[in-house]
mmCIF file of C-alpha atoms and ligand atoms in Angstrom:
data_model
loop_
_atom_site.group_PDB
_atom_site.id
_atom_site.type_symbol
_atom_site.label_atom_id
_atom_site.label_comp_id
_atom_site.label_asym_id
_atom_site.label_seq_id
_atom_site.Cartn_x
_atom_site.Cartn_y
_atom_site.Cartn_z
ATOM 1 C CA MET V 1 16.289 -73.290 37.145
ATOM 2 C CA LEU V 2 16.681 -70.590 34.472
ATOM 3 C CA VAL V 3 15.852 -71.716 30.918
ATOM 4 C CA THR V 4 14.948 -70.033 27.618
ATOM 5 C CA ASN V 5 11.472 -69.275 26.330
ATOM 6 C CA LYS V 6 12.279 -71.501 23.365
ATOM 7 C CA GLU V 7 12.675 -74.533 25.619
ATOM 8 C CA LEU V 8 9.461 -73.762 27.502
ATOM 9 C CA LEU V 9 7.380 -72.928 24.446
ATOM 10 C CA ASP V 10 8.525 -75.765 22.188
ATOM 11 C CA ALA V 11 7.469 -78.169 24.954
ATOM 12 C CA ALA V 12 4.148 -76.323 25.347
ATOM 13 C CA LYS V 13 3.470 -76.574 21.633
ATOM 14 C CA ALA V 14 4.178 -80.293 21.627
ATOM 15 C CA GLY V 15 1.929 -80.798 24.666
ATOM 16 C CA VAL V 16 -0.842 -78.390 23.537
ATOM 17 C CA TYR V 17 -0.802 -76.146 26.608
ATOM 18 C CA ALA V 18 0.436 -72.615 27.243
ATOM 19 C CA VAL V 19 3.011 -71.154 29.580
ATOM 20 C CA GLY V 20 1.975 -67.993 31.433
ATOM 21 C CA ALA V 21 4.166 -64.919 31.084
ATOM 22 C CA PHE V 22 3.594 -62.786 34.169
ATOM 23 C CA ASN V 23 4.881 -59.220 34.489
ATOM 24 C CA VAL V 24 6.897 -58.169 37.517
ATOM 25 C CA ASN V 25 8.136 -54.848 38.881
ATOM 26 C CA ASN V 26 9.100 -55.760 42.427
ATOM 27 C CA MET V 27 9.965 -58.503 44.896
ATOM 28 C CA GLU V 28 6.386 -59.269 45.952
ATOM 29 C CA PHE V 29 5.332 -60.169 42.407
ATOM 30 C CA VAL V 30 8.440 -62.297 41.763
ATOM 31 C CA GLN V 31 7.783 -64.220 44.974
ATOM 32 C CA ALA V 32 4.045 -64.593 44.360
ATOM 33 C CA ILE V 33 4.452 -65.883 40.795
ATOM 34 C CA THR V 34 7.267 -68.304 41.495
ATOM 35 C CA THR V 35 5.618 -69.615 44.674
ATOM 36 C CA ALA V 36 2.400 -70.355 42.783
ATOM 37 C CA ALA V 37 4.281 -71.952 39.878
ATOM 38 C CA GLU V 38 6.315 -74.160 42.171
ATOM 39 C CA GLU V 39 3.247 -75.280 44.120
ATOM 40 C CA LEU V 40 1.648 -76.434 40.872
ATOM 41 C CA ARG V 41 4.913 -77.690 39.329
ATOM 42 C CA SER V 42 4.435 -75.396 36.364
ATOM 43 C CA PRO V 43 7.005 -73.763 34.096
ATOM 44 C CA VAL V 44 6.673 -69.990 34.119
ATOM 45 C CA ILE V 45 7.931 -66.927 32.252
ATOM 46 C CA ILE V 46 8.871 -63.872 34.280
ATOM 47 C CA ALA V 47 8.228 -60.876 32.043
ATOM 48 C CA VAL V 48 10.063 -57.626 32.633
ATOM 49 C CA SER V 49 9.119 -54.560 30.587
ATOM 50 C CA GLU V 50 11.362 -51.596 29.795
ATOM 51 C CA GLY V 51 9.214 -49.671 32.305
ATOM 52 C CA ALA V 52 9.885 -52.330 34.961
ATOM 53 C CA ILE V 53 13.636 -52.038 34.353
ATOM 54 C CA LYS V 54 13.375 -48.273 34.725
ATOM 55 C CA TYR V 55 11.329 -48.601 37.931
ATOM 56 C CA ALA V 56 13.273 -51.324 39.734
ATOM 57 C CA GLY V 57 16.709 -50.887 38.169
ATOM 58 C CA PHE V 58 18.280 -53.438 35.837
ATOM 59 C CA ASP V 59 20.476 -55.206 38.379
ATOM 60 C CA TYR V 60 17.787 -55.346 41.057
ATOM 61 C CA ILE V 61 15.179 -56.942 38.823
ATOM 62 C CA VAL V 62 17.604 -59.357 37.141
ATOM 63 C CA ASP V 63 19.079 -60.505 40.441
ATOM 64 C CA LEU V 64 15.627 -60.940 41.996
ATOM 65 C CA VAL V 65 14.546 -63.252 39.203
ATOM 66 C CA ARG V 66 17.857 -65.117 39.107
ATOM 67 C CA LEU V 67 17.611 -65.684 42.843
ATOM 68 C CA ALA V 68 14.082 -67.032 42.440
ATOM 69 C CA ALA V 69 15.309 -69.292 39.625
ATOM 70 C CA ARG V 70 18.053 -70.661 41.875
ATOM 71 C CA GLU V 71 15.802 -71.409 44.803
ATOM 72 C CA ARG V 72 12.836 -72.792 42.836
ATOM 73 C CA SER V 73 12.934 -76.265 41.352
ATOM 74 C CA ILE V 74 10.683 -75.414 38.369
ATOM 75 C CA PRO V 75 11.999 -74.133 35.017
ATOM 76 C CA LEU V 76 11.514 -70.410 34.545
ATOM 77 C CA SER V 77 12.714 -67.845 32.051
ATOM 78 C CA LEU V 78 13.636 -64.180 32.391
ATOM 79 C CA HIS V 79 12.065 -62.410 29.444
ATOM 80 C CA LEU V 80 12.147 -58.810 28.205
ATOM 81 C CA ASP V 81 8.553 -57.819 27.402
ATOM 82 C CA HIS V 82 7.913 -55.381 24.512
ATOM 83 C CA GLY V 83 11.542 -54.455 23.884
ATOM 84 C CA ARG V 84 11.800 -51.394 21.643
ATOM 85 C CA ASP V 85 15.005 -49.696 22.747
ATOM 86 C CA MET V 86 18.032 -51.391 21.159
ATOM 87 C CA ALA V 87 20.301 -50.321 24.034
ATOM 88 C CA VAL V 88 17.981 -52.008 26.565
ATOM 89 C CA ILE V 89 17.639 -55.101 24.369
ATOM 90 C CA ASP V 90 21.441 -55.368 24.089
ATOM 91 C CA ARG V 91 21.825 -55.027 27.835
ATOM 92 C CA CYS V 92 19.269 -57.785 28.400
ATOM 93 C CA ILE V 93 20.948 -60.101 25.875
ATOM 94 C CA GLY V 94 24.300 -59.682 27.576
ATOM 95 C CA GLY V 95 23.031 -59.304 31.135
ATOM 96 C CA GLY V 96 21.238 -62.471 32.142
ATOM 97 C CA PHE V 97 17.903 -62.451 30.297
ATOM 98 C CA THR V 98 17.175 -65.785 28.623
ATOM 99 C CA SER V 99 14.659 -64.332 26.190
ATOM 100 C CA VAL V 100 13.851 -60.954 24.636
ATOM 101 C CA MET V 101 10.854 -59.642 22.771
ATOM 102 C CA ILE V 102 11.461 -57.162 19.992
ATOM 103 C CA ASP V 103 8.214 -55.306 19.443
ATOM 104 C CA GLY V 104 8.298 -53.830 15.969
ATOM 105 C CA SER V 105 4.537 -54.098 15.571
ATOM 106 C CA HIS V 106 4.164 -50.306 15.202
ATOM 107 C CA LEU V 107 6.570 -50.267 12.252
ATOM 108 C CA PRO V 108 5.878 -50.907 8.561
ATOM 109 C CA PHE V 109 6.340 -54.601 7.622
ATOM 110 C CA GLU V 110 9.837 -54.288 6.093
ATOM 111 C CA GLU V 111 11.130 -52.190 9.007
ATOM 112 C CA ASN V 112 9.656 -54.623 11.512
ATOM 113 C CA ILE V 113 11.486 -57.444 9.712
ATOM 114 C CA ALA V 114 14.752 -55.476 9.680
ATOM 115 C CA VAL V 115 14.808 -54.646 13.425
ATOM 116 C CA THR V 116 13.595 -58.102 14.404
ATOM 117 C CA ARG V 117 16.255 -59.784 12.279
ATOM 118 C CA GLU V 118 18.893 -57.553 13.827
ATOM 119 C CA VAL V 119 17.843 -58.652 17.338
ATOM 120 C CA VAL V 120 17.838 -62.326 16.307
ATOM 121 C CA GLU V 121 21.393 -61.924 14.974
ATOM 122 C CA ARG V 122 22.538 -60.439 18.273
ATOM 123 C CA ALA V 123 20.598 -62.820 20.554
ATOM 124 C CA LYS V 124 21.023 -66.235 18.914
ATOM 125 C CA PRO V 125 24.827 -66.504 19.349
ATOM 126 C CA LYS V 126 24.306 -65.864 23.087
ATOM 127 C CA GLY V 127 21.625 -68.555 23.394
ATOM 128 C CA VAL V 128 18.862 -66.012 24.044
ATOM 129 C CA SER V 129 15.437 -66.663 22.476
ATOM 130 C CA VAL V 130 13.585 -63.984 20.533
ATOM 131 C CA GLU V 131 9.860 -63.193 20.283
ATOM 132 C CA GLY V 132 8.658 -60.942 17.468
ATOM 133 C CA GLU V 133 5.276 -59.277 17.020
ATOM 134 C CA LEU V 134 3.187 -58.738 13.921
ATOM 135 C CA GLY V 135 -0.198 -56.969 13.813
ATOM 136 C CA ARG V 136 -1.904 -54.343 15.965
ATOM 137 C CA LEU V 137 -3.225 -55.179 19.436
ATOM 138 C CA ALA V 138 -6.756 -53.752 19.445
ATOM 139 C CA GLY V 139 -10.311 -54.920 20.028
ATOM 140 C CA ILE V 140 -12.462 -55.875 17.047
ATOM 141 C CA GLU V 141 -15.695 -54.058 17.828
ATOM 142 C CA ASP V 142 -19.108 -54.919 16.411
ATOM 143 C CA ASN V 143 -19.221 -52.025 13.955
ATOM 144 C CA ILE V 144 -15.747 -52.554 12.480
ATOM 145 C CA SER V 145 -15.501 -53.008 8.688
ATOM 146 C CA VAL V 146 -13.805 -56.001 7.041
ATOM 147 C CA GLU V 147 -10.989 -53.698 5.850
ATOM 148 C CA GLU V 148 -10.449 -52.262 9.342
ATOM 149 C CA ARG V 149 -10.469 -55.766 10.839
ATOM 150 C CA ASP V 150 -7.846 -56.908 8.330
ATOM 151 C CA ALA V 151 -5.663 -53.885 8.998
ATOM 152 C CA LEU V 152 -5.467 -54.779 12.687
ATOM 153 C CA LEU V 153 -5.216 -58.548 12.687
ATOM 154 C CA THR V 154 -2.027 -60.418 11.853
ATOM 155 C CA ASP V 155 -1.998 -61.437 8.194
ATOM 156 C CA PRO V 156 -1.322 -65.207 7.939
ATOM 157 C CA VAL V 157 0.659 -64.841 4.684
ATOM 158 C CA GLU V 158 2.803 -62.046 6.127
ATOM 159 C CA ALA V 159 3.319 -64.151 9.265
ATOM 160 C CA VAL V 160 4.941 -66.935 7.208
ATOM 161 C CA GLU V 161 7.279 -64.464 5.492
ATOM 162 C CA PHE V 162 8.044 -62.684 8.791
ATOM 163 C CA VAL V 163 9.065 -65.908 10.525
ATOM 164 C CA GLU V 164 11.166 -67.121 7.578
ATOM 165 C CA ARG V 165 13.024 -63.844 7.118
ATOM 166 C CA THR V 166 13.629 -63.016 10.797
ATOM 167 C CA GLY V 167 14.322 -66.418 12.369
ATOM 168 C CA VAL V 168 12.324 -65.604 15.534
ATOM 169 C CA ASP V 169 11.598 -68.408 18.013
ATOM 170 C CA SER V 170 8.015 -67.329 18.751
ATOM 171 C CA LEU V 171 5.513 -64.879 17.303
ATOM 172 C CA ALA V 172 3.027 -62.585 19.060
ATOM 173 C CA ILE V 173 -0.090 -62.168 16.965
ATOM 174 C CA ALA V 174 -2.958 -59.693 16.947
ATOM 175 C CA VAL V 175 -6.316 -61.469 17.103
ATOM 176 C CA GLY V 176 -8.558 -58.986 18.904
ATOM 177 C CA THR V 177 -6.968 -58.650 22.343
ATOM 178 C CA SER V 178 -5.407 -55.469 23.711
ATOM 179 C CA HIS V 179 -3.474 -54.407 26.808
ATOM 180 C CA GLY V 180 -5.029 -53.110 30.000
ATOM 181 C CA ALA V 181 -8.403 -53.266 31.737
ATOM 182 C CA TYR V 182 -10.594 -51.899 28.928
ATOM 183 C CA LYS V 183 -10.353 -54.403 26.118
ATOM 184 C CA PHE V 184 -13.827 -54.368 24.568
ATOM 185 C CA LYS V 185 -16.648 -51.833 24.372
ATOM 186 C CA GLY V 186 -19.201 -54.439 23.350
ATOM 187 C CA GLU V 187 -19.059 -58.215 23.572
ATOM 188 C CA PRO V 188 -15.562 -59.746 23.877
ATOM 189 C CA ARG V 189 -14.572 -61.064 20.475
ATOM 190 C CA LEU V 190 -11.437 -62.956 19.431
ATOM 191 C CA ALA V 191 -10.587 -63.913 15.850
ATOM 192 C CA PHE V 192 -10.287 -67.668 16.429
ATOM 193 C CA ASP V 193 -10.352 -68.277 12.669
ATOM 194 C CA ARG V 194 -7.250 -66.114 12.388
ATOM 195 C CA ILE V 195 -5.371 -68.010 15.111
ATOM 196 C CA GLU V 196 -6.153 -71.242 13.292
ATOM 197 C CA GLU V 197 -5.023 -69.878 9.910
ATOM 198 C CA ILE V 198 -1.754 -68.502 11.308
ATOM 199 C CA ALA V 199 -1.045 -71.702 13.258
ATOM 200 C CA GLY V 200 -1.612 -73.721 10.108
ATOM 201 C CA GLY V 201 1.108 -71.823 8.231
ATOM 202 C CA ILE V 202 3.984 -71.602 10.688
ATOM 203 C CA SER V 203 5.621 -74.078 13.004
ATOM 204 C CA ILE V 204 6.930 -71.843 15.817
ATOM 205 C CA PRO V 205 4.888 -71.223 19.017
ATOM 206 C CA LEU V 206 2.339 -68.383 18.955
ATOM 207 C CA VAL V 207 1.924 -65.785 21.704
ATOM 208 C CA LEU V 208 -1.215 -64.040 22.986
ATOM 209 C CA HIS V 209 -0.696 -60.610 24.557
ATOM 210 C CA GLY V 210 -3.434 -58.692 26.341
ATOM 211 C CA ALA V 211 -5.002 -61.893 27.657
ATOM 212 C CA SER V 212 -6.183 -60.782 31.104
ATOM 213 C CA GLY V 213 -9.726 -61.755 32.039
ATOM 214 C CA VAL V 214 -10.348 -58.638 34.178
ATOM 215 C CA ASN V 215 -12.160 -60.511 36.943
ATOM 216 C CA GLN V 216 -15.222 -58.450 37.874
ATOM 217 C CA THR V 217 -15.151 -59.664 41.489
ATOM 218 C CA HIS V 218 -11.658 -58.197 41.865
ATOM 219 C CA VAL V 219 -12.737 -54.985 40.152
ATOM 220 C CA ALA V 220 -15.758 -54.708 42.488
ATOM 221 C CA LEU V 221 -13.555 -55.316 45.544
ATOM 222 C CA ALA V 222 -11.092 -52.628 44.441
ATOM 223 C CA ASN V 223 -13.991 -50.215 43.866
ATOM 224 C CA GLU V 224 -15.536 -51.075 47.246
ATOM 225 C CA PHE V 225 -12.325 -49.872 48.850
ATOM 226 C CA GLY V 226 -11.992 -46.654 46.909
ATOM 227 C CA ALA V 227 -10.796 -47.479 43.375
ATOM 228 C CA LYS V 228 -12.645 -45.960 40.440
ATOM 229 C CA LEU V 229 -12.607 -48.595 37.727
ATOM 230 C CA ALA V 230 -15.628 -48.370 35.433
ATOM 231 C CA GLY V 231 -16.390 -50.161 32.176
ATOM 232 C CA THR V 232 -13.576 -52.689 32.504
ATOM 233 C CA LYS V 233 -13.758 -55.783 30.301
ATOM 234 C CA GLY V 234 -11.341 -58.650 29.628
ATOM 235 C CA VAL V 235 -10.934 -61.883 27.697
ATOM 236 C CA PRO V 236 -13.254 -64.637 29.038
ATOM 237 C CA ASP V 237 -11.542 -67.772 30.371
ATOM 238 C CA ASP V 238 -13.177 -70.049 27.818
ATOM 239 C CA ALA V 239 -11.824 -67.870 24.980
ATOM 240 C CA VAL V 240 -8.293 -68.251 26.337
ATOM 241 C CA VAL V 241 -8.713 -72.030 26.568
ATOM 242 C CA ARG V 242 -9.965 -72.138 22.977
ATOM 243 C CA ALA V 243 -7.016 -69.993 21.810
ATOM 244 C CA VAL V 244 -4.589 -72.377 23.500
ATOM 245 C CA ARG V 245 -6.200 -75.367 21.781
ATOM 246 C CA LEU V 246 -5.761 -73.580 18.449
ATOM 247 C CA GLY V 247 -2.017 -72.982 18.883
ATOM 248 C CA ILE V 248 -1.322 -70.262 21.466
ATOM 249 C CA CYS V 249 1.631 -71.441 23.600
ATOM 250 C CA LYS V 250 2.412 -68.320 25.664
ATOM 251 C CA VAL V 251 -0.243 -66.197 27.378
ATOM 252 C CA ASN V 252 0.710 -62.763 28.764
ATOM 253 C CA ILE V 253 -0.884 -61.570 31.997
ATOM 254 C CA ASP V 254 -0.281 -58.302 33.801
ATOM 255 C CA THR V 255 -3.594 -56.468 34.327
ATOM 256 C CA ASP V 256 -5.252 -59.291 36.306
ATOM 257 C CA MET V 257 -2.403 -59.296 38.825
ATOM 258 C CA ARG V 258 -2.412 -55.492 39.042
ATOM 259 C CA ILE V 259 -6.136 -55.388 39.846
ATOM 260 C CA ALA V 260 -5.966 -58.239 42.391
ATOM 261 C CA PHE V 261 -2.968 -56.612 44.084
ATOM 262 C CA LEU V 262 -4.674 -53.228 44.128
ATOM 263 C CA ALA V 263 -7.896 -54.635 45.595
ATOM 264 C CA ALA V 264 -6.054 -56.554 48.327
ATOM 265 C CA VAL V 265 -3.826 -53.633 49.291
ATOM 266 C CA ARG V 266 -6.783 -51.228 49.375
ATOM 267 C CA GLN V 267 -8.819 -53.648 51.480
ATOM 268 C CA SER V 268 -5.955 -54.248 53.875
ATOM 269 C CA LEU V 269 -5.277 -50.520 54.321
ATOM 270 C CA SER V 270 -8.931 -49.770 54.782
ATOM 271 C CA GLU V 271 -9.527 -52.529 57.335
ATOM 272 C CA LYS V 272 -6.473 -51.540 59.393
ATOM 273 C CA PRO V 273 -6.360 -47.748 59.218
ATOM 274 C CA GLU V 274 -4.227 -47.677 62.348
ATOM 275 C CA GLY V 275 -1.582 -49.940 60.762
ATOM 276 C CA ILE V 276 1.790 -48.675 59.520
ATOM 277 C CA ASP V 277 3.563 -51.945 58.646
ATOM 278 C CA PRO V 278 4.092 -52.306 54.878
ATOM 279 C CA ARG V 279 4.515 -56.060 55.303
ATOM 280 C CA SER V 280 0.870 -56.260 56.260
ATOM 281 C CA TYR V 281 -0.676 -54.669 53.156
ATOM 282 C CA LEU V 282 2.055 -55.743 50.710
ATOM 283 C CA GLY V 283 1.738 -59.267 52.105
ATOM 284 C CA SER V 284 -2.004 -59.223 51.362
ATOM 285 C CA GLY V 285 -1.250 -58.011 47.842
ATOM 286 C CA ARG V 286 1.351 -60.740 47.352
ATOM 287 C CA GLU V 287 -1.098 -63.459 48.389
ATOM 288 C CA ALA V 288 -3.735 -62.054 46.004
ATOM 289 C CA VAL V 289 -1.264 -62.176 43.105
ATOM 290 C CA ALA V 290 -0.308 -65.776 43.926
ATOM 291 C CA LYS V 291 -4.007 -66.703 43.828
ATOM 292 C CA VAL V 292 -4.421 -65.180 40.368
ATOM 293 C CA VAL V 293 -1.321 -66.988 39.081
ATOM 294 C CA ARG V 294 -2.518 -70.352 40.442
ATOM 295 C CA ALA V 295 -5.820 -69.936 38.601
ATOM 296 C CA LYS V 296 -4.073 -68.947 35.340
ATOM 297 C CA ILE V 297 -1.691 -71.899 35.476
ATOM 298 C CA LYS V 298 -4.651 -74.265 35.805
ATOM 299 C CA LEU V 299 -6.457 -72.477 32.968
ATOM 300 C CA PHE V 300 -3.459 -72.656 30.604
ATOM 301 C CA GLY V 301 -2.897 -76.372 31.311
ATOM 302 C CA SER V 302 0.731 -75.957 32.410
ATOM 303 C CA ALA V 303 0.265 -77.446 35.907
ATOM 304 C CA GLY V 304 2.463 -80.513 36.333
ATOM 305 C CA LYS V 305 4.560 -79.673 33.255
ATOM 306 C CA GLY V 306 7.494 -78.250 35.209
HETATM 307 O O1 LIG P 1 2.208 -54.953 27.953
HETATM 308 C C1 LIG P 1 2.774 -54.340 28.822
HETATM 309 C C2 LIG P 1 2.803 -54.839 30.214
HETATM 310 O O2 LIG P 1 1.527 -54.818 30.796
HETATM 311 C C3 LIG P 1 3.813 -54.055 30.984
HETATM 312 O O3 LIG P 1 3.353 -52.764 31.199
HETATM 313 O O4 LIG P 1 5.019 -51.198 30.207
HETATM 314 O O5 LIG P 1 3.521 -50.510 32.116
HETATM 315 O O6 LIG P 1 5.409 -52.104 32.482
HETATM 316 P P1 LIG P 1 4.388 -51.572 31.514
HETATM 317 P P1 LIG P 2 -2.893 -57.664 29.955
HETATM 318 O O1 LIG P 2 -2.894 -56.157 30.025
HETATM 319 O O2 LIG P 2 -4.138 -58.175 29.332
HETATM 320 O O3 LIG P 2 -2.608 -58.308 31.262
HETATM 321 O O4 LIG P 2 -1.692 -58.079 28.953
HETATM 322 C C1 LIG P 2 -0.366 -58.095 29.402
HETATM 323 C C2 LIG P 2 0.616 -58.192 28.285
HETATM 324 O O5 LIG P 2 0.313 -58.470 27.148
HETATM 325 C C3 LIG P 2 2.030 -57.958 28.639
HETATM 326 O O6 LIG P 2 2.861 -58.008 27.539
HETATM 327 ZN ZN1 LIG P 3 1.976 -57.306 25.765
#
């Protein structure tokens, strides 16, 4: 059943849990994520980036997710992740997405408000939810100054103004996480005080990007079979749980699935060098992704909520 992010996240906020937003680029990931979510009766957000649309093709990726939504009995949404191109955002709003993110986080405050408001005005009449972003996604390292820290993190006062003036349904905030497999040079550090302050000032659900844990067992397995991943570091599970308790209602995961998929495919290829059947190694990758998603759903507390 296809629903909006607003429906999923308002319920998550009321119930103090988070819904996972999992990135997809192909059929195996759509199947893995929705299978895991259905098994655990969890709502789920299928996140599609502009890069994913370019890779898979708009109609392919939309129809894959809509098919999954039809055959699964759990509520799921089709969400544009990090929308920046207005033409793509418009196509998503009119072409079956139930939610879009407008990422104006790289823009000055007033420009971010202007583009975000524009997207809200186009999306709301069509019943499509909108996620905005304020702040810079980057790690807060040990030697960072107070001024540098403040320049990166979402400002709680600005957040109130941003939400009021744009009318977004949810807000992605910067609190020390970043995208990819290399999130921290030193100890992982999230600005929990900042999450609490922002949550205290606004009533819409908050979103945590860059939340992958970068499981070192998966990294080691990928490396054992030929990958070269060194110095990877992610957000510890207990930090994610704490962030959810403080008001995070949507947690974005891509890197953890990428690494698990990579490790499984590499292992499968290496253990069957005589094999030529893509269903064998892609099937192993698909199962590895489903395993990651099951663990995340349990961590976020959304099991049984769908
Ligand atoms: O935050 C971005 C997601 O991990 C998607 O990445 O733009 O390479 O598709 P992508
Ligand atoms: P990770 O790179 O930590 O998985 O974050 C994904 C994300 O934020 C997608 O928008
Ligand atoms: Zn992101």
